[in-house]
mmCIF file of C-alpha atoms in Angstrom:
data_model
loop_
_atom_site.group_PDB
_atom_site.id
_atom_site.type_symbol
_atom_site.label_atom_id
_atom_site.label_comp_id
_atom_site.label_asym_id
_atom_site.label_seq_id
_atom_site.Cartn_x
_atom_site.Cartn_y
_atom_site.Cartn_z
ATOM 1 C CA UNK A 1 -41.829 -13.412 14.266
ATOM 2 C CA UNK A 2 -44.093 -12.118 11.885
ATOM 3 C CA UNK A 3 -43.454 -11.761 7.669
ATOM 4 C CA UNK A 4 -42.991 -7.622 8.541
ATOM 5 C CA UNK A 5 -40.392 -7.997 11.468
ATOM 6 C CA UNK A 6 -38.386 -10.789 9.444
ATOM 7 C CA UNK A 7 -37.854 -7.791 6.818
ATOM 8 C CA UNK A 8 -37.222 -5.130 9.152
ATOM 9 C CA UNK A 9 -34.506 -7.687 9.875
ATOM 10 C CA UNK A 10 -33.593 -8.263 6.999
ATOM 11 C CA UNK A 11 -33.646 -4.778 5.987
ATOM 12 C CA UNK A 12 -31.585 -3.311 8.765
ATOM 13 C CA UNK A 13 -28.375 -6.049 7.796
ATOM 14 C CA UNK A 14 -28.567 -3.963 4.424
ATOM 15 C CA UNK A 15 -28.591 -1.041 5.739
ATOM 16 C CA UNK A 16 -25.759 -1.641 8.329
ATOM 17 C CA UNK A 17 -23.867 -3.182 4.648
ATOM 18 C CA UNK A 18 -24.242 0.179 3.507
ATOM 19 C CA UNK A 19 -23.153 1.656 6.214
ATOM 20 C CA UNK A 20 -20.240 -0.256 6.659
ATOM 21 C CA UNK A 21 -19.655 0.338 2.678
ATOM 22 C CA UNK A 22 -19.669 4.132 3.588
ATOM 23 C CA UNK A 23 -17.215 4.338 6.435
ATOM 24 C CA UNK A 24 -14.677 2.060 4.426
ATOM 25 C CA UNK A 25 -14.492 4.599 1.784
ATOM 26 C CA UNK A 26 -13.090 7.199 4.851
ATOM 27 C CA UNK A 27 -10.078 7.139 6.631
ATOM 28 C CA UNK A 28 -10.332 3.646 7.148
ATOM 29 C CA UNK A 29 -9.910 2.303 3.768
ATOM 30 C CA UNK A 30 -6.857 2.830 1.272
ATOM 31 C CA UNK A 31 -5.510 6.347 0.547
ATOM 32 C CA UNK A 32 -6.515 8.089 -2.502
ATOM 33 C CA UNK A 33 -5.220 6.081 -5.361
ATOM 34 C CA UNK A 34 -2.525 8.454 -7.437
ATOM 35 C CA UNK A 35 -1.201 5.700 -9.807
ATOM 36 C CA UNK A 36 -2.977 3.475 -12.204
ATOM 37 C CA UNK A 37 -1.572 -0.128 -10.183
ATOM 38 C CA UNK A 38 -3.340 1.882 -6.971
ATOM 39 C CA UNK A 39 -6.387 2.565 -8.962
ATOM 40 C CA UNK A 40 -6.884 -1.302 -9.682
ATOM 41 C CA UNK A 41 -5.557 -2.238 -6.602
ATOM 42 C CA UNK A 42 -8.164 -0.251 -4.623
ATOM 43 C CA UNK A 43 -10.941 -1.223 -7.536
ATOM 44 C CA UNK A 44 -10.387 -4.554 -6.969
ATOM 45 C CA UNK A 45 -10.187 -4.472 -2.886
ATOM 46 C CA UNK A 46 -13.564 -2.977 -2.936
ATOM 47 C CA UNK A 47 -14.935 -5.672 -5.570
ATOM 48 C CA UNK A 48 -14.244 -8.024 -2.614
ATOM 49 C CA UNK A 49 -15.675 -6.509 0.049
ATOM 50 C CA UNK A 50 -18.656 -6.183 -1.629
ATOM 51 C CA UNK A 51 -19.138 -9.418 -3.131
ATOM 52 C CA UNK A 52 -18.054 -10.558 0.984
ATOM 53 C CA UNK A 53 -20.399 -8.079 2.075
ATOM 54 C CA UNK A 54 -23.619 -10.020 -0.363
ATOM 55 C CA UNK A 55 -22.385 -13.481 1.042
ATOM 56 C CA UNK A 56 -22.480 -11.955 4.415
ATOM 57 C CA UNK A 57 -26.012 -10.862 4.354
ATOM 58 C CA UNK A 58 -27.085 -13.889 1.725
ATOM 59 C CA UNK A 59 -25.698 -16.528 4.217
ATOM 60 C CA UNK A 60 -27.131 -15.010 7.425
ATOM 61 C CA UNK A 61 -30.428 -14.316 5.779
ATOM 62 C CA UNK A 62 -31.168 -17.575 4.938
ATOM 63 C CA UNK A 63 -29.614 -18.933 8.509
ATOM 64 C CA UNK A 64 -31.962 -16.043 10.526
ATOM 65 C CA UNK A 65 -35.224 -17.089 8.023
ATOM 66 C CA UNK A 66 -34.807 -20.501 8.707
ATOM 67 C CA UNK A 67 -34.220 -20.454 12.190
ATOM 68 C CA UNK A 68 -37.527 -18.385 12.728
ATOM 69 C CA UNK A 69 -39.762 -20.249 10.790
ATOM 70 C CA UNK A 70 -38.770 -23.508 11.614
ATOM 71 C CA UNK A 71 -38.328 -23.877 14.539
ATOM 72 C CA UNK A 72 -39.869 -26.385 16.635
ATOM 73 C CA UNK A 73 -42.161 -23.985 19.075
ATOM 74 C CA UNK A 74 -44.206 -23.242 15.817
ATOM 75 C CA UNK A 75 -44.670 -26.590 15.239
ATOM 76 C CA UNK A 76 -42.681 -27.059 12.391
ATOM 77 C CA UNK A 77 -41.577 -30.718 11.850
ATOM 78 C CA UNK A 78 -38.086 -31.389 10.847
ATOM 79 C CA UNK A 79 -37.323 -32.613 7.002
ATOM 80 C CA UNK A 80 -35.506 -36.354 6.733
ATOM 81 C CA UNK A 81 -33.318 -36.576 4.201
ATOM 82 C CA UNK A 82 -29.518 -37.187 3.057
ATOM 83 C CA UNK A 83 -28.344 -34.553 0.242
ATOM 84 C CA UNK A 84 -29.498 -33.093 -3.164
ATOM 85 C CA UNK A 85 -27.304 -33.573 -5.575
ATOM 86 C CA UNK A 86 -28.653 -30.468 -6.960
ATOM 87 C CA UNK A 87 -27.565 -28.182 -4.147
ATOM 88 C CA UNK A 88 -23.804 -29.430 -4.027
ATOM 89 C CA UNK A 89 -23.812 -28.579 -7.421
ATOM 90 C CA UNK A 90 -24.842 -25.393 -6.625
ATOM 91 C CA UNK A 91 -23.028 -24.568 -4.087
ATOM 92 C CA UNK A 92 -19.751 -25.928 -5.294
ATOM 93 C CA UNK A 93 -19.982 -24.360 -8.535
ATOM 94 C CA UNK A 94 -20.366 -20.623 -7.268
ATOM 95 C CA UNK A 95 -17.658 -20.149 -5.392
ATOM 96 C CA UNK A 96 -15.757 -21.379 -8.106
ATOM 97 C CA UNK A 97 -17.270 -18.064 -9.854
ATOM 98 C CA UNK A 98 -16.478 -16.336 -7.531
ATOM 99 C CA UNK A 99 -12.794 -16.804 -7.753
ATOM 100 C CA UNK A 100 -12.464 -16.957 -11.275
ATOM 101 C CA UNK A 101 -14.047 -13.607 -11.242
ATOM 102 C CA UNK A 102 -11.706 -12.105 -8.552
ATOM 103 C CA UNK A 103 -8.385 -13.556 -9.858
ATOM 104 C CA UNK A 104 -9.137 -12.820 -13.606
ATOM 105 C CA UNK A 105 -8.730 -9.118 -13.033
ATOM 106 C CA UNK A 106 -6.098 -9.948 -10.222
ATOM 107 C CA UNK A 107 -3.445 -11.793 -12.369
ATOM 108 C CA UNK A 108 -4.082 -9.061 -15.104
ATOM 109 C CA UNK A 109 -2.632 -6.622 -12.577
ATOM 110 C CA UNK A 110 0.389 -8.730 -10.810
ATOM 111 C CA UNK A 111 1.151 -9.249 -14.552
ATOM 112 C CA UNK A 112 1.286 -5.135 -15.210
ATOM 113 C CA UNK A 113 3.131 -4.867 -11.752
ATOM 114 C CA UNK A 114 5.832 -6.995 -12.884
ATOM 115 C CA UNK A 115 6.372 -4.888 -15.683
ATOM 116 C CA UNK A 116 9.286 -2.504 -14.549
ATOM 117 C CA UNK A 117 10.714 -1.879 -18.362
ATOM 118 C CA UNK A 118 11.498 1.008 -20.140
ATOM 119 C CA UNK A 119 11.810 3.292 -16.765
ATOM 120 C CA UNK A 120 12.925 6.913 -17.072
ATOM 121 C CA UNK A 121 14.130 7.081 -13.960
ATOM 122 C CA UNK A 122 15.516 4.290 -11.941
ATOM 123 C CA UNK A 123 16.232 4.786 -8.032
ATOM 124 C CA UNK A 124 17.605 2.318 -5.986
ATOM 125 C CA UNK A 125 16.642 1.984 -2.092
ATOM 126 C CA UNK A 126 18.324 0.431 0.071
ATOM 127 C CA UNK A 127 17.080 -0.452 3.905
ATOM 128 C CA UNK A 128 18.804 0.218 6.762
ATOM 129 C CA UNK A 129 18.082 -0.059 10.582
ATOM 130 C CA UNK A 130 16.760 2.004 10.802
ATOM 131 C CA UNK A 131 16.774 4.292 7.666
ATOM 132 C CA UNK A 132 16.194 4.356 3.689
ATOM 133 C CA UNK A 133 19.378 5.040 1.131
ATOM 134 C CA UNK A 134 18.801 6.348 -1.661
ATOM 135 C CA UNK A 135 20.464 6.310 -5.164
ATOM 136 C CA UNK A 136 19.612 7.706 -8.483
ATOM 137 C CA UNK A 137 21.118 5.108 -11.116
ATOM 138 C CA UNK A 138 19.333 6.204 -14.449
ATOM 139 C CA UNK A 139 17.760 8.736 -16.245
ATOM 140 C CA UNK A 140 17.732 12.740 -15.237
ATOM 141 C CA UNK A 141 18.983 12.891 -11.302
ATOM 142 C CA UNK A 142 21.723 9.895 -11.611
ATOM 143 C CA UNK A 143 24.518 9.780 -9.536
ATOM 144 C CA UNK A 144 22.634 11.464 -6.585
ATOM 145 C CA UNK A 145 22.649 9.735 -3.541
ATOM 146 C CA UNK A 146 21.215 10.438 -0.063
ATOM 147 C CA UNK A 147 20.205 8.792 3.504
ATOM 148 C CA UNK A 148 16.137 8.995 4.153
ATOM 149 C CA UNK A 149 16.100 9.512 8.273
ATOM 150 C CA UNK A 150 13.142 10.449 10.245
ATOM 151 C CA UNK A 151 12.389 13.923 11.217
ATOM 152 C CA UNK A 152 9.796 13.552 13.966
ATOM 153 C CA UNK A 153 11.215 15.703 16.868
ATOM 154 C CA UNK A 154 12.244 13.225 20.072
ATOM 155 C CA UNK A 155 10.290 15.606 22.187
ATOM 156 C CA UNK A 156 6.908 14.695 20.007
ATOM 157 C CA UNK A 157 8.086 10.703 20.078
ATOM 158 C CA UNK A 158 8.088 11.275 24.103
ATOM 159 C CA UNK A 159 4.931 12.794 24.648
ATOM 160 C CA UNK A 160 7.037 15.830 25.912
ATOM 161 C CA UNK A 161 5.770 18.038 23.051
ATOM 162 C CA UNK A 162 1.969 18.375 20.478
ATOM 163 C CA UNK A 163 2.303 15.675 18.111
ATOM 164 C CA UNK A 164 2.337 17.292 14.423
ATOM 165 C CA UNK A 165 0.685 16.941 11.268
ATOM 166 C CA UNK A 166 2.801 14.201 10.382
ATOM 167 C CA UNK A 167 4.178 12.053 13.534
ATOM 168 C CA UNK A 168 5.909 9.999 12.536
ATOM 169 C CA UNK A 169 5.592 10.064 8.834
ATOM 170 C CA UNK A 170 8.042 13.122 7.986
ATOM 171 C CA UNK A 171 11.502 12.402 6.743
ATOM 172 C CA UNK A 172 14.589 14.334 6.511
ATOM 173 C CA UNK A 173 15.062 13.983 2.874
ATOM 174 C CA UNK A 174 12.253 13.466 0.567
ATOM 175 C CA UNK A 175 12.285 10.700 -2.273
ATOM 176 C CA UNK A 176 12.068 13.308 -5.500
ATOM 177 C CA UNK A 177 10.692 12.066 -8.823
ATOM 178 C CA UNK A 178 8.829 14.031 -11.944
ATOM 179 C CA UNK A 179 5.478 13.573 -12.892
ATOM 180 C CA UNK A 180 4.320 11.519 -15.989
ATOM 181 C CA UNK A 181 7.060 9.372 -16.042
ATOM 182 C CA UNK A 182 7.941 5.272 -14.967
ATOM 183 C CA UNK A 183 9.537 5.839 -12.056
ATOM 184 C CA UNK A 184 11.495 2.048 -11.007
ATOM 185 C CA UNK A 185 12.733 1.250 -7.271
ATOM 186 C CA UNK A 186 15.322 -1.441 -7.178
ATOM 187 C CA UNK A 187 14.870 -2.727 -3.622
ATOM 188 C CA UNK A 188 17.331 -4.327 -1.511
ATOM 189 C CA UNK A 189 18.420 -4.591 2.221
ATOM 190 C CA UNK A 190 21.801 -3.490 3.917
ATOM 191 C CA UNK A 191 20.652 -6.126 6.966
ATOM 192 C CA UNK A 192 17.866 -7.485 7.790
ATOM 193 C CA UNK A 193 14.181 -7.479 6.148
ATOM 194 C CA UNK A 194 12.446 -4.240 5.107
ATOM 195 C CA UNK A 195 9.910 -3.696 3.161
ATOM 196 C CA UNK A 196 9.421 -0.089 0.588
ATOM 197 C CA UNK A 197 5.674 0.341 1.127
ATOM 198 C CA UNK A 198 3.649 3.615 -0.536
ATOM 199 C CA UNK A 199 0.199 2.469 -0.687
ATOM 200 C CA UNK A 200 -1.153 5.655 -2.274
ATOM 201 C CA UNK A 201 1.278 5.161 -5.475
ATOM 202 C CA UNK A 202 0.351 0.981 -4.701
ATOM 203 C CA UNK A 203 3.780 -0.274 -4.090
ATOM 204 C CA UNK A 204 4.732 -2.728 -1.565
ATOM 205 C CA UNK A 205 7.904 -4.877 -1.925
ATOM 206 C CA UNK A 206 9.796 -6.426 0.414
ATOM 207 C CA UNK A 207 13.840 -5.450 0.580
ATOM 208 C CA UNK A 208 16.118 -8.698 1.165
ATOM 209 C CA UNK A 209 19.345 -8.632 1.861
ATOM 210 C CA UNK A 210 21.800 -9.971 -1.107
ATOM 211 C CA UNK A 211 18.532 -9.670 -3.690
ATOM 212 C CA UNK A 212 17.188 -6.946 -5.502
ATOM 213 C CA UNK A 213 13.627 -6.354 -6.547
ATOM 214 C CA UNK A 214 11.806 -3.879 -8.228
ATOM 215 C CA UNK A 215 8.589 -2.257 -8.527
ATOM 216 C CA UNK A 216 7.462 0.879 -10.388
ATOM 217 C CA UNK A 217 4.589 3.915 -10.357
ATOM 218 C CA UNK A 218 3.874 6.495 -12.569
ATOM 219 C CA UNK A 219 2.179 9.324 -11.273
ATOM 220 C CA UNK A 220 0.410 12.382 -12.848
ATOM 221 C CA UNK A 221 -0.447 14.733 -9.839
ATOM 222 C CA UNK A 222 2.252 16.753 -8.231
ATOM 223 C CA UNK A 223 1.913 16.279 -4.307
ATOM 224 C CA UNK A 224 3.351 14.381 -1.434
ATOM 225 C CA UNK A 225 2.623 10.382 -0.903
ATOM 226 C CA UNK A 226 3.888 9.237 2.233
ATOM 227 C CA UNK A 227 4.611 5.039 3.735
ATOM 228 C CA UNK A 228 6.205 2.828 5.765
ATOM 229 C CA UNK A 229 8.391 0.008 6.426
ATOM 230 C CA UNK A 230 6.406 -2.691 6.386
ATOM 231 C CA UNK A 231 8.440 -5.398 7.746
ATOM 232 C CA UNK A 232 9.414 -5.894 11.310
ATOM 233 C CA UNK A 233 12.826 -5.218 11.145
ATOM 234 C CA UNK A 234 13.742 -4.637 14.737
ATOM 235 C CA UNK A 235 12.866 -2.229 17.756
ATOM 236 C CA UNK A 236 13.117 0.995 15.487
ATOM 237 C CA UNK A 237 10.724 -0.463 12.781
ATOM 238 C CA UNK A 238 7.854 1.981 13.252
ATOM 239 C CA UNK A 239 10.549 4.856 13.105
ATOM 240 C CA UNK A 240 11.326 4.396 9.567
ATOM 241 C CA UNK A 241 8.881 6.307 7.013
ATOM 242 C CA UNK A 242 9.265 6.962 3.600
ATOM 243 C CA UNK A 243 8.387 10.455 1.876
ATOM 244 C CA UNK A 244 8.241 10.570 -2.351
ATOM 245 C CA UNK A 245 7.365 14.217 -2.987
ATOM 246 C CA UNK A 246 6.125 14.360 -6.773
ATOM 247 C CA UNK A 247 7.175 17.455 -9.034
ATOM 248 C CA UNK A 248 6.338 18.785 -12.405
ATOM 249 C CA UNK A 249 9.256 18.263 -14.867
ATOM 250 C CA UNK A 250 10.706 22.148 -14.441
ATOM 251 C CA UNK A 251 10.661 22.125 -11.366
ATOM 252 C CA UNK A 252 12.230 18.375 -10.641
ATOM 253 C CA UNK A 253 15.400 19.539 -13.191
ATOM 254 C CA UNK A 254 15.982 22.742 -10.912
ATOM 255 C CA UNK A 255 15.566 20.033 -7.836
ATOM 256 C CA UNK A 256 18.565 17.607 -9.722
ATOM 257 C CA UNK A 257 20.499 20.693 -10.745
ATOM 258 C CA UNK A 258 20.634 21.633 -6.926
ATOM 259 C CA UNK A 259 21.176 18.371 -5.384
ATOM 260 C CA UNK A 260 23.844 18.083 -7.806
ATOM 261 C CA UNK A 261 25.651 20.988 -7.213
ATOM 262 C CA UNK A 262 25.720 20.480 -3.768
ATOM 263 C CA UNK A 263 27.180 16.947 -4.119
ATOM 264 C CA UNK A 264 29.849 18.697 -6.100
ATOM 265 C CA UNK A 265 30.580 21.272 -3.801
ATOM 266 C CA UNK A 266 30.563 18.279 -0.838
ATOM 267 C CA UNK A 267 33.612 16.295 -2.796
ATOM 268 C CA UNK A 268 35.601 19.716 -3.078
ATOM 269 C CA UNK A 269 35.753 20.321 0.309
ATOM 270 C CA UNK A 270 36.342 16.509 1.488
ATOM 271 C CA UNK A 271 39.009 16.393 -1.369
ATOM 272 C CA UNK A 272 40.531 20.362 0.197
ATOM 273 C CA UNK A 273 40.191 18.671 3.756
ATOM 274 C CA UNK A 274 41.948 15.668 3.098
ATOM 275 C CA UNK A 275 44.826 17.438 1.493
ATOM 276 C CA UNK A 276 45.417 19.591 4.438
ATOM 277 C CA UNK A 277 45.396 16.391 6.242
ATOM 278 C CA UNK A 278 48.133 15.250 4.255
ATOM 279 C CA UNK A 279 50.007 18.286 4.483
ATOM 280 C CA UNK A 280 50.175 18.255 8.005
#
């Protein structure tokens, strides 16, 4: 193979890099990040592909270069010797780089992560089979309480109806929280393992029964952010989404002020229910 085809070669493993580079910045790569732990999280998932995607075409290269011109039908003679000291050097020292350089920034961010103090609100979920519970503990919402179901139609989930927008991924009561403020989940299990997983707000924690652990997001942009359980927690695991709908302050009070008042309004009428009960 000629000098000219060995770069066309070379050339087209960068451009299918590229191209790979392009298409994992689509649907197939993260979700837009919406919180600053997402942001690095995503920053530093792309540092390593990258840095894979340079060894890749490095490596292979230097394999397809040699292989072509020296091989044996050119004539080429074969080298004799042991090892270079040099080269082990070489090639122990930068992958040693290499990792300092990914876990540097990597630590910096479990660190931050781990950091769930001084929350304004604090909401406790708690996993189910197959469902989420929720419970407002502190700050503006406490004392509200609710059960996270899916909403997905049966019809859609039997291929007896369209499927819709979000199959799947739609919940009966949506995970509320303001924006601008350090939101905490306390996570826990009611049973088996679960895991609380929104990968746009870059939270993933595993819920274990008899243990509670926490995460936290902040985020800035009123919308919708929708997960998963990520655990396999039995036959209804992929059944089991979670839904945190983010609000601007005004409108998250009216949202408390609501749920509240319907809580209160629930207790009256159990309380008026159970004393006819009695009476009769």
């Amino acid at each position: 193979m000629s000098g000219s085809k060995l770069m066309a070669a070379l050339s087209g493993f960068t451009i299918f890099g590229l191209y790979s580079g392009m298409v994992m910045s689509s649907k197939y790569n993260f979700p837009e990040p919406q919180t600053p732990i997402a942001q690095q999280i995503y920053d530093q998932h792309m540092m390593a592909l990258w840095i894979c995607l340079v060894i890749f075409i490095g490596v292979f290269g230097v394999m397809g270069y040699s292989i072509i011109k020296h091989r044996k039908s050119v004539g080429y003679k074969a080298a004799n010797f042991h090892h270079s000291t040099t080269v082990e050097f070489i090639w122990t020292i930068i992958p040693i780089l290499i990792l300092v350089g990914i876990s540097w920034p990597a630590t910096k961010t479990v660190i931050e992560m781990k950091d769930t103090s001084e929350a304004d609100v604090t909401i406790k979920a708690t996993g189910y089979q197959w469902m989420w519970g929720y419970d407002y503990i502190q700050g503006e919402g406490e004392g509200i309480s609710f059960y996270s179901q899916l909403a997905t139609p049966q019809d859609q989930i039997h291929n007896e109806a369209a499927k819709g927008e979000n199959y799947l991924l739609e919940v009966n009561n949506r995970v509320v929280v303001p924006t601008g403020k350090k939101i905490r989940i306390l996570m826990t299990a009611n049973d088996v393992l679960h895991a609380w997983w929104v990968p746009a707000l870059g939270v993933k924690q595993d819920a274990i029964p008899g243990y509670i652990r926490d995460a936290w997001f902040k985020v800035e942009k009123p919308g919708v952010y929708r997960g998963q359980c990520a655990e396999l927690c039995g036959k209804e695991h992929g059944f089991m989404p979670i839904v945190v709908e983010v609000m601007e302050q005004e409108k998250y009070t009216q949202w408390v002020a609501e749920r509240q008042k319907s809580a209160s309004a629930e207790v009256v009428n159990t309380a008026l229910v159970e004393q006819d009960s009695s009476k009769n």
